PDB file of C-alpha atoms and ligand atoms in Angstrom:
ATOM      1  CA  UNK Y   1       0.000   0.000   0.000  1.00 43.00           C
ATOM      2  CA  UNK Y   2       1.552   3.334  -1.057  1.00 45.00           C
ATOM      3  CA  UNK Y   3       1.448   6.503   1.446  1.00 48.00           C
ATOM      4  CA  UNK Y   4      -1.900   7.841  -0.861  1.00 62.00           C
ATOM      5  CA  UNK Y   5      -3.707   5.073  -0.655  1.00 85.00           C
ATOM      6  CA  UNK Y   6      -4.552   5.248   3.142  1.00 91.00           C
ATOM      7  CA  UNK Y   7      -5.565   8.079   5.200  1.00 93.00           C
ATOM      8  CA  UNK Y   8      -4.417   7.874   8.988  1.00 92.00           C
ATOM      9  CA  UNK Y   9      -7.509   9.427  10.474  1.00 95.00           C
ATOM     10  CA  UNK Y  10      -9.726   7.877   8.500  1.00 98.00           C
ATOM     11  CA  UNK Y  11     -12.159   5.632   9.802  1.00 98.00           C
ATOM     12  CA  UNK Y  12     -12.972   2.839   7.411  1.00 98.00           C
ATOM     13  CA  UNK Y  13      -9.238   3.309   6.560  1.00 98.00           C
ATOM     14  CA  UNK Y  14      -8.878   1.971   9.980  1.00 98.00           C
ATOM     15  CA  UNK Y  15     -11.666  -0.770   9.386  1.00 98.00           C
ATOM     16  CA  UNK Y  16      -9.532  -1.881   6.199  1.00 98.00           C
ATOM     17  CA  UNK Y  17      -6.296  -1.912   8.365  1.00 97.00           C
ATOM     18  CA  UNK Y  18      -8.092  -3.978  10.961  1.00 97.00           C
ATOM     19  CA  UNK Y  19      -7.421  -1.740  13.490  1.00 97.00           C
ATOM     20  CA  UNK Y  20     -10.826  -1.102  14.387  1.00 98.00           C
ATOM     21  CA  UNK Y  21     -13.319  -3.960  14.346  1.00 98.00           C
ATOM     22  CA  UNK Y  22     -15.983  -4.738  12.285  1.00 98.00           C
ATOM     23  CA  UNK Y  23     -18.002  -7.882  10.885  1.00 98.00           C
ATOM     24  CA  UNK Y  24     -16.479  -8.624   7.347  1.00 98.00           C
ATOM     25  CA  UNK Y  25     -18.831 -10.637   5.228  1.00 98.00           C
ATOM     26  CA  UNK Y  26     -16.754 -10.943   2.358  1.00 98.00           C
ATOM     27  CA  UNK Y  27     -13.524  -8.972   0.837  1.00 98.00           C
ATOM     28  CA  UNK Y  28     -10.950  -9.702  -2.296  1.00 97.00           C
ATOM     29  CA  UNK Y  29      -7.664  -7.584  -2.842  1.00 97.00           C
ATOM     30  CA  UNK Y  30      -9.616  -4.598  -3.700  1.00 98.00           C
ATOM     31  CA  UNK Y  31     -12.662  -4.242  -1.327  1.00 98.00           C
ATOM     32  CA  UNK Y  32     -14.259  -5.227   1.883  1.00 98.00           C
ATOM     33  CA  UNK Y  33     -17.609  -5.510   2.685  1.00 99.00           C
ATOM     34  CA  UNK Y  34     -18.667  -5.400   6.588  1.00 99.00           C
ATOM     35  CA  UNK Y  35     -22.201  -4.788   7.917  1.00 99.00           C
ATOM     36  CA  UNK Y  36     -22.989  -1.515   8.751  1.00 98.00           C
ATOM     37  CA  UNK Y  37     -23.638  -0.584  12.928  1.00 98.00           C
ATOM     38  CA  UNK Y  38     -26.729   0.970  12.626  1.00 98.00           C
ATOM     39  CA  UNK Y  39     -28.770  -1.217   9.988  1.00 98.00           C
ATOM     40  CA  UNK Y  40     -31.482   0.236   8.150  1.00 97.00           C
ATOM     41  CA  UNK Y  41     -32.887  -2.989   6.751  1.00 98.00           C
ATOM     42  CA  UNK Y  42     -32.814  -6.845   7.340  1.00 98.00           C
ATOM     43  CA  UNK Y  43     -29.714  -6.770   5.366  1.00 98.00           C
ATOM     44  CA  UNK Y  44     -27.312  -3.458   5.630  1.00 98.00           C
ATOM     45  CA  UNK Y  45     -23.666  -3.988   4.390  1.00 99.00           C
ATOM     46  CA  UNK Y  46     -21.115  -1.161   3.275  1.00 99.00           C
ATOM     47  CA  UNK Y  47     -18.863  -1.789   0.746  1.00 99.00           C
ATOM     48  CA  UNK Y  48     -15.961  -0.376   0.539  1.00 98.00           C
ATOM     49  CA  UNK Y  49     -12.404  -0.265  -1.306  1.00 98.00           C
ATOM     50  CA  UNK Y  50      -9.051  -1.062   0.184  1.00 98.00           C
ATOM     51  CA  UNK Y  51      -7.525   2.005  -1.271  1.00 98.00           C
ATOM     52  CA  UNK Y  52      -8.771   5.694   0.171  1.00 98.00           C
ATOM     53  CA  UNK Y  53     -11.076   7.551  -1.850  1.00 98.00           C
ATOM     54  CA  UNK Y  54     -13.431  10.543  -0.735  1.00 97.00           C
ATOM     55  CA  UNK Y  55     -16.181   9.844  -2.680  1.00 97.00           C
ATOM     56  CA  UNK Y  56     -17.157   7.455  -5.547  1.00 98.00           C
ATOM     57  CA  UNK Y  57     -16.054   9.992  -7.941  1.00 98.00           C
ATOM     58  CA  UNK Y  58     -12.746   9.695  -6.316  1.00 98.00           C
ATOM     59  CA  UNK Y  59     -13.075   5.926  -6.176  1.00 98.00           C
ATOM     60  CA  UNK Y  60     -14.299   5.501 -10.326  1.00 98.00           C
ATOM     61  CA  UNK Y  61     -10.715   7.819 -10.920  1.00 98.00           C
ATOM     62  CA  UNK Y  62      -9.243   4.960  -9.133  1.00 98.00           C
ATOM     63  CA  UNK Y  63     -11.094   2.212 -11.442  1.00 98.00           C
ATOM     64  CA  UNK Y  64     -12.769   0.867  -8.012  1.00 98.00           C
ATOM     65  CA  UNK Y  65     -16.342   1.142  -8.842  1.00 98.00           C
ATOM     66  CA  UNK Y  66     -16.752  -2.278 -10.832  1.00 98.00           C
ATOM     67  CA  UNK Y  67     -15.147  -4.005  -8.030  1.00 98.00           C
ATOM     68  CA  UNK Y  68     -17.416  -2.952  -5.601  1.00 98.00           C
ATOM     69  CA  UNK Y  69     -20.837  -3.526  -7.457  1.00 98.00           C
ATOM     70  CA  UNK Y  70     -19.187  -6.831  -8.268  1.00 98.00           C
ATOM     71  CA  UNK Y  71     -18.660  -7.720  -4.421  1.00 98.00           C
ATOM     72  CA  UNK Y  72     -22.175  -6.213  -3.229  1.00 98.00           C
ATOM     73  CA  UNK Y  73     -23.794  -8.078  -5.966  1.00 98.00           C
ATOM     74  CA  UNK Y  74     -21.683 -11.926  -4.350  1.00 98.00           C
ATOM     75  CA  UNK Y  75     -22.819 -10.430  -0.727  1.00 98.00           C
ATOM     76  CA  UNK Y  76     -26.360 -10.246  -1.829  1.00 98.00           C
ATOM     77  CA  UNK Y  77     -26.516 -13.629  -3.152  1.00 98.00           C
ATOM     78  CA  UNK Y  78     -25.231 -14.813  -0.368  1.00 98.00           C
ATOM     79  CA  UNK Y  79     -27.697 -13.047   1.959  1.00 98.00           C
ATOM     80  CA  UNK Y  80     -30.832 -14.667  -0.165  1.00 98.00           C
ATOM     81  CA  UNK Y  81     -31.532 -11.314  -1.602  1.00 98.00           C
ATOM     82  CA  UNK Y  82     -33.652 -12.740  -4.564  1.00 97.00           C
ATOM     83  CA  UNK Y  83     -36.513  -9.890  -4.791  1.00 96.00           C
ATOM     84  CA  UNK Y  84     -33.899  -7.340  -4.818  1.00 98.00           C
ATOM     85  CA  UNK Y  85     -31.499  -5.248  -3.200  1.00 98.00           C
ATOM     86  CA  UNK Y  86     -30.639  -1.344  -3.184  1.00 98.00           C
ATOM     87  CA  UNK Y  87     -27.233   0.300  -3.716  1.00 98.00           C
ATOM     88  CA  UNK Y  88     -26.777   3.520  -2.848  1.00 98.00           C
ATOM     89  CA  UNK Y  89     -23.715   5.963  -2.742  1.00 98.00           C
ATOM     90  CA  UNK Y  90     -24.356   8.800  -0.156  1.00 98.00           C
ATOM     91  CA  UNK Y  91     -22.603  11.979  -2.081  1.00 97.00           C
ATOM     92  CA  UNK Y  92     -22.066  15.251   0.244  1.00 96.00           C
ATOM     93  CA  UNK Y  93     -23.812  17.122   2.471  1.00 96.00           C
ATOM     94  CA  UNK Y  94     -27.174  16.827   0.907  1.00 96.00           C
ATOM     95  CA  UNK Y  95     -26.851  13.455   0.728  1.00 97.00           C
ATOM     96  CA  UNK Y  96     -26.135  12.662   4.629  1.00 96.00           C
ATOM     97  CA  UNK Y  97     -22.863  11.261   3.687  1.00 98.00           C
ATOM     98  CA  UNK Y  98     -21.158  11.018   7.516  1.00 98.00           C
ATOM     99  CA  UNK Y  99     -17.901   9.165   6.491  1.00 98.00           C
ATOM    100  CA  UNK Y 100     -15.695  10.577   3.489  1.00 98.00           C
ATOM    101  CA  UNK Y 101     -14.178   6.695   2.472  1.00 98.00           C
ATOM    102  CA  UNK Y 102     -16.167   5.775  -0.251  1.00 98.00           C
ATOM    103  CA  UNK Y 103     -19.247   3.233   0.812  1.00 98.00           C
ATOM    104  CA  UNK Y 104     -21.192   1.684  -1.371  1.00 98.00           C
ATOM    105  CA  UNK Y 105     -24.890   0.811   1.403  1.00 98.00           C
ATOM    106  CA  UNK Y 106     -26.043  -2.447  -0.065  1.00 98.00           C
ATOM    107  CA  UNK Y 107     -29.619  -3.011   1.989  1.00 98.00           C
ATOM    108  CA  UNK Y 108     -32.325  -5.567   1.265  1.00 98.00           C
ATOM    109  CA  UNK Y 109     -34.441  -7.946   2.759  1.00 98.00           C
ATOM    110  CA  UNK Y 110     -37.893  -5.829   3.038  1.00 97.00           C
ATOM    111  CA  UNK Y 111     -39.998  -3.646   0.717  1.00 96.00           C
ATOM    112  CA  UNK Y 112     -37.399  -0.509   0.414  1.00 97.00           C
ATOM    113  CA  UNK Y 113     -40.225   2.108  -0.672  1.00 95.00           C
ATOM    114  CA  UNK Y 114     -39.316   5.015  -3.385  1.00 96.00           C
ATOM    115  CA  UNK Y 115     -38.648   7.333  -3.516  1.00 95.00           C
ATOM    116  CA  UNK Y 116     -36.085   7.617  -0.859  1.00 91.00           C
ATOM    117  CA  UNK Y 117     -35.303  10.242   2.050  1.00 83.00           C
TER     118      UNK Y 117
HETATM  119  P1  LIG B   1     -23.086   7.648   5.021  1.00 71.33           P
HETATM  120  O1  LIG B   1     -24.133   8.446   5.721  1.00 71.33           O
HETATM  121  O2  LIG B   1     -21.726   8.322   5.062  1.00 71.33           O
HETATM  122  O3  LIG B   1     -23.479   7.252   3.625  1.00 71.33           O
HETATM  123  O4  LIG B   1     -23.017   6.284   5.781  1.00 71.33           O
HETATM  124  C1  LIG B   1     -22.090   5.982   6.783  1.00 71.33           C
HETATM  125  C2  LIG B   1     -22.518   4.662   7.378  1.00 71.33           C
HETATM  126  O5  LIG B   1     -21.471   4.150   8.151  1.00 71.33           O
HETATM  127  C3  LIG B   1     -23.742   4.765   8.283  1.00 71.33           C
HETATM  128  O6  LIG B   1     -24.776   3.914   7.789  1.00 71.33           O
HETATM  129  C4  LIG B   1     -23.231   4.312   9.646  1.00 71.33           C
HETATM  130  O7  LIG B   1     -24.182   3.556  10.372  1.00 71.33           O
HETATM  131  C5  LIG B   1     -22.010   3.496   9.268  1.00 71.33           C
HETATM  132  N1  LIG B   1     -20.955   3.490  10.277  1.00 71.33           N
HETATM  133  C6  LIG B   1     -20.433   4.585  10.909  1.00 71.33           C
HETATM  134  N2  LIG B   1     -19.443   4.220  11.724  1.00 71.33           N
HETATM  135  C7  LIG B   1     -19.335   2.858  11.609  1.00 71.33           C
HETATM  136  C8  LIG B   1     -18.455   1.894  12.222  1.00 71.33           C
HETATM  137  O8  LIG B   1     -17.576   2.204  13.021  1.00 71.33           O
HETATM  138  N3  LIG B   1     -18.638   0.599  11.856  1.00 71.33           N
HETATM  139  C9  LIG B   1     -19.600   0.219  10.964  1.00 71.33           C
HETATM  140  N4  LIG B   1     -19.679  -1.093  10.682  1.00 71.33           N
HETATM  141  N5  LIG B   1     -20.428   1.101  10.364  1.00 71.33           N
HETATM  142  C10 LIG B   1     -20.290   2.406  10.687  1.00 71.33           C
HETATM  143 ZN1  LIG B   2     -10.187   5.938   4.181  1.00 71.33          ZN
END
């Protein structure tokens, strides 16, 4: 890992670096997936990739994106999500996004509504 690819104060930096716990459900050399601590549905899981990006614009300059749609599309087989699933990439202040590593919210497992917020 090069000095740019992590960010010391980061949080799910820190999740990816296993310094601060959290319940991995699946990961490959690019991502991790882990649920999230507040769930918002039956199934709530946060994708993420290894390397530090702000934002999935920041991640997509990286070439990340596929592998995380990839990996939340394996977790939500493997959860039994076979009427569907939502993925959604919180984006600024507007948006509510709280932590600036990019997160992809995979949630499923009841009737999500739409539209959202
Ligand atoms: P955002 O609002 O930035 O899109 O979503 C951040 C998400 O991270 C929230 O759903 C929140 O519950 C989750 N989260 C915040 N801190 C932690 C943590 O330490 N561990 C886990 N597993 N999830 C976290
Ligand atoms: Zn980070």
């Amino acid at each position: 890992m090069t000095d740019k690819s992590t960010d010391p104060h980061c949080l799910f930096c820190k999740i990816v670096a296993e310094k601060v716990p959290a319940e991995v459900v699946a990961s490959n050399d690019k991502a991790i997936a882990f649920r999230d601590l507040n769930p918002q549905a039956p199934t709530h899981v946060l994708v993420i990739p290894r390397r530090h990006g702000a934002n999935a614009a920041e991640s997509a300059e990286h070439g990340l994106m596929d592998a995380l749609v990839s990996l939340a599309a394996e977790v939500a087989e493997e959860e039994g999500l076979t009427h569907g699933y939502r993925l959604v990439l919180n984006t600024g202040p507007d948006a509510g996004q709280a932590v600036f590593h990019t997160h992809l919210h995979l949630v499923g497992g009841r009737n999500l509504g739409w539209p959202p917020g």
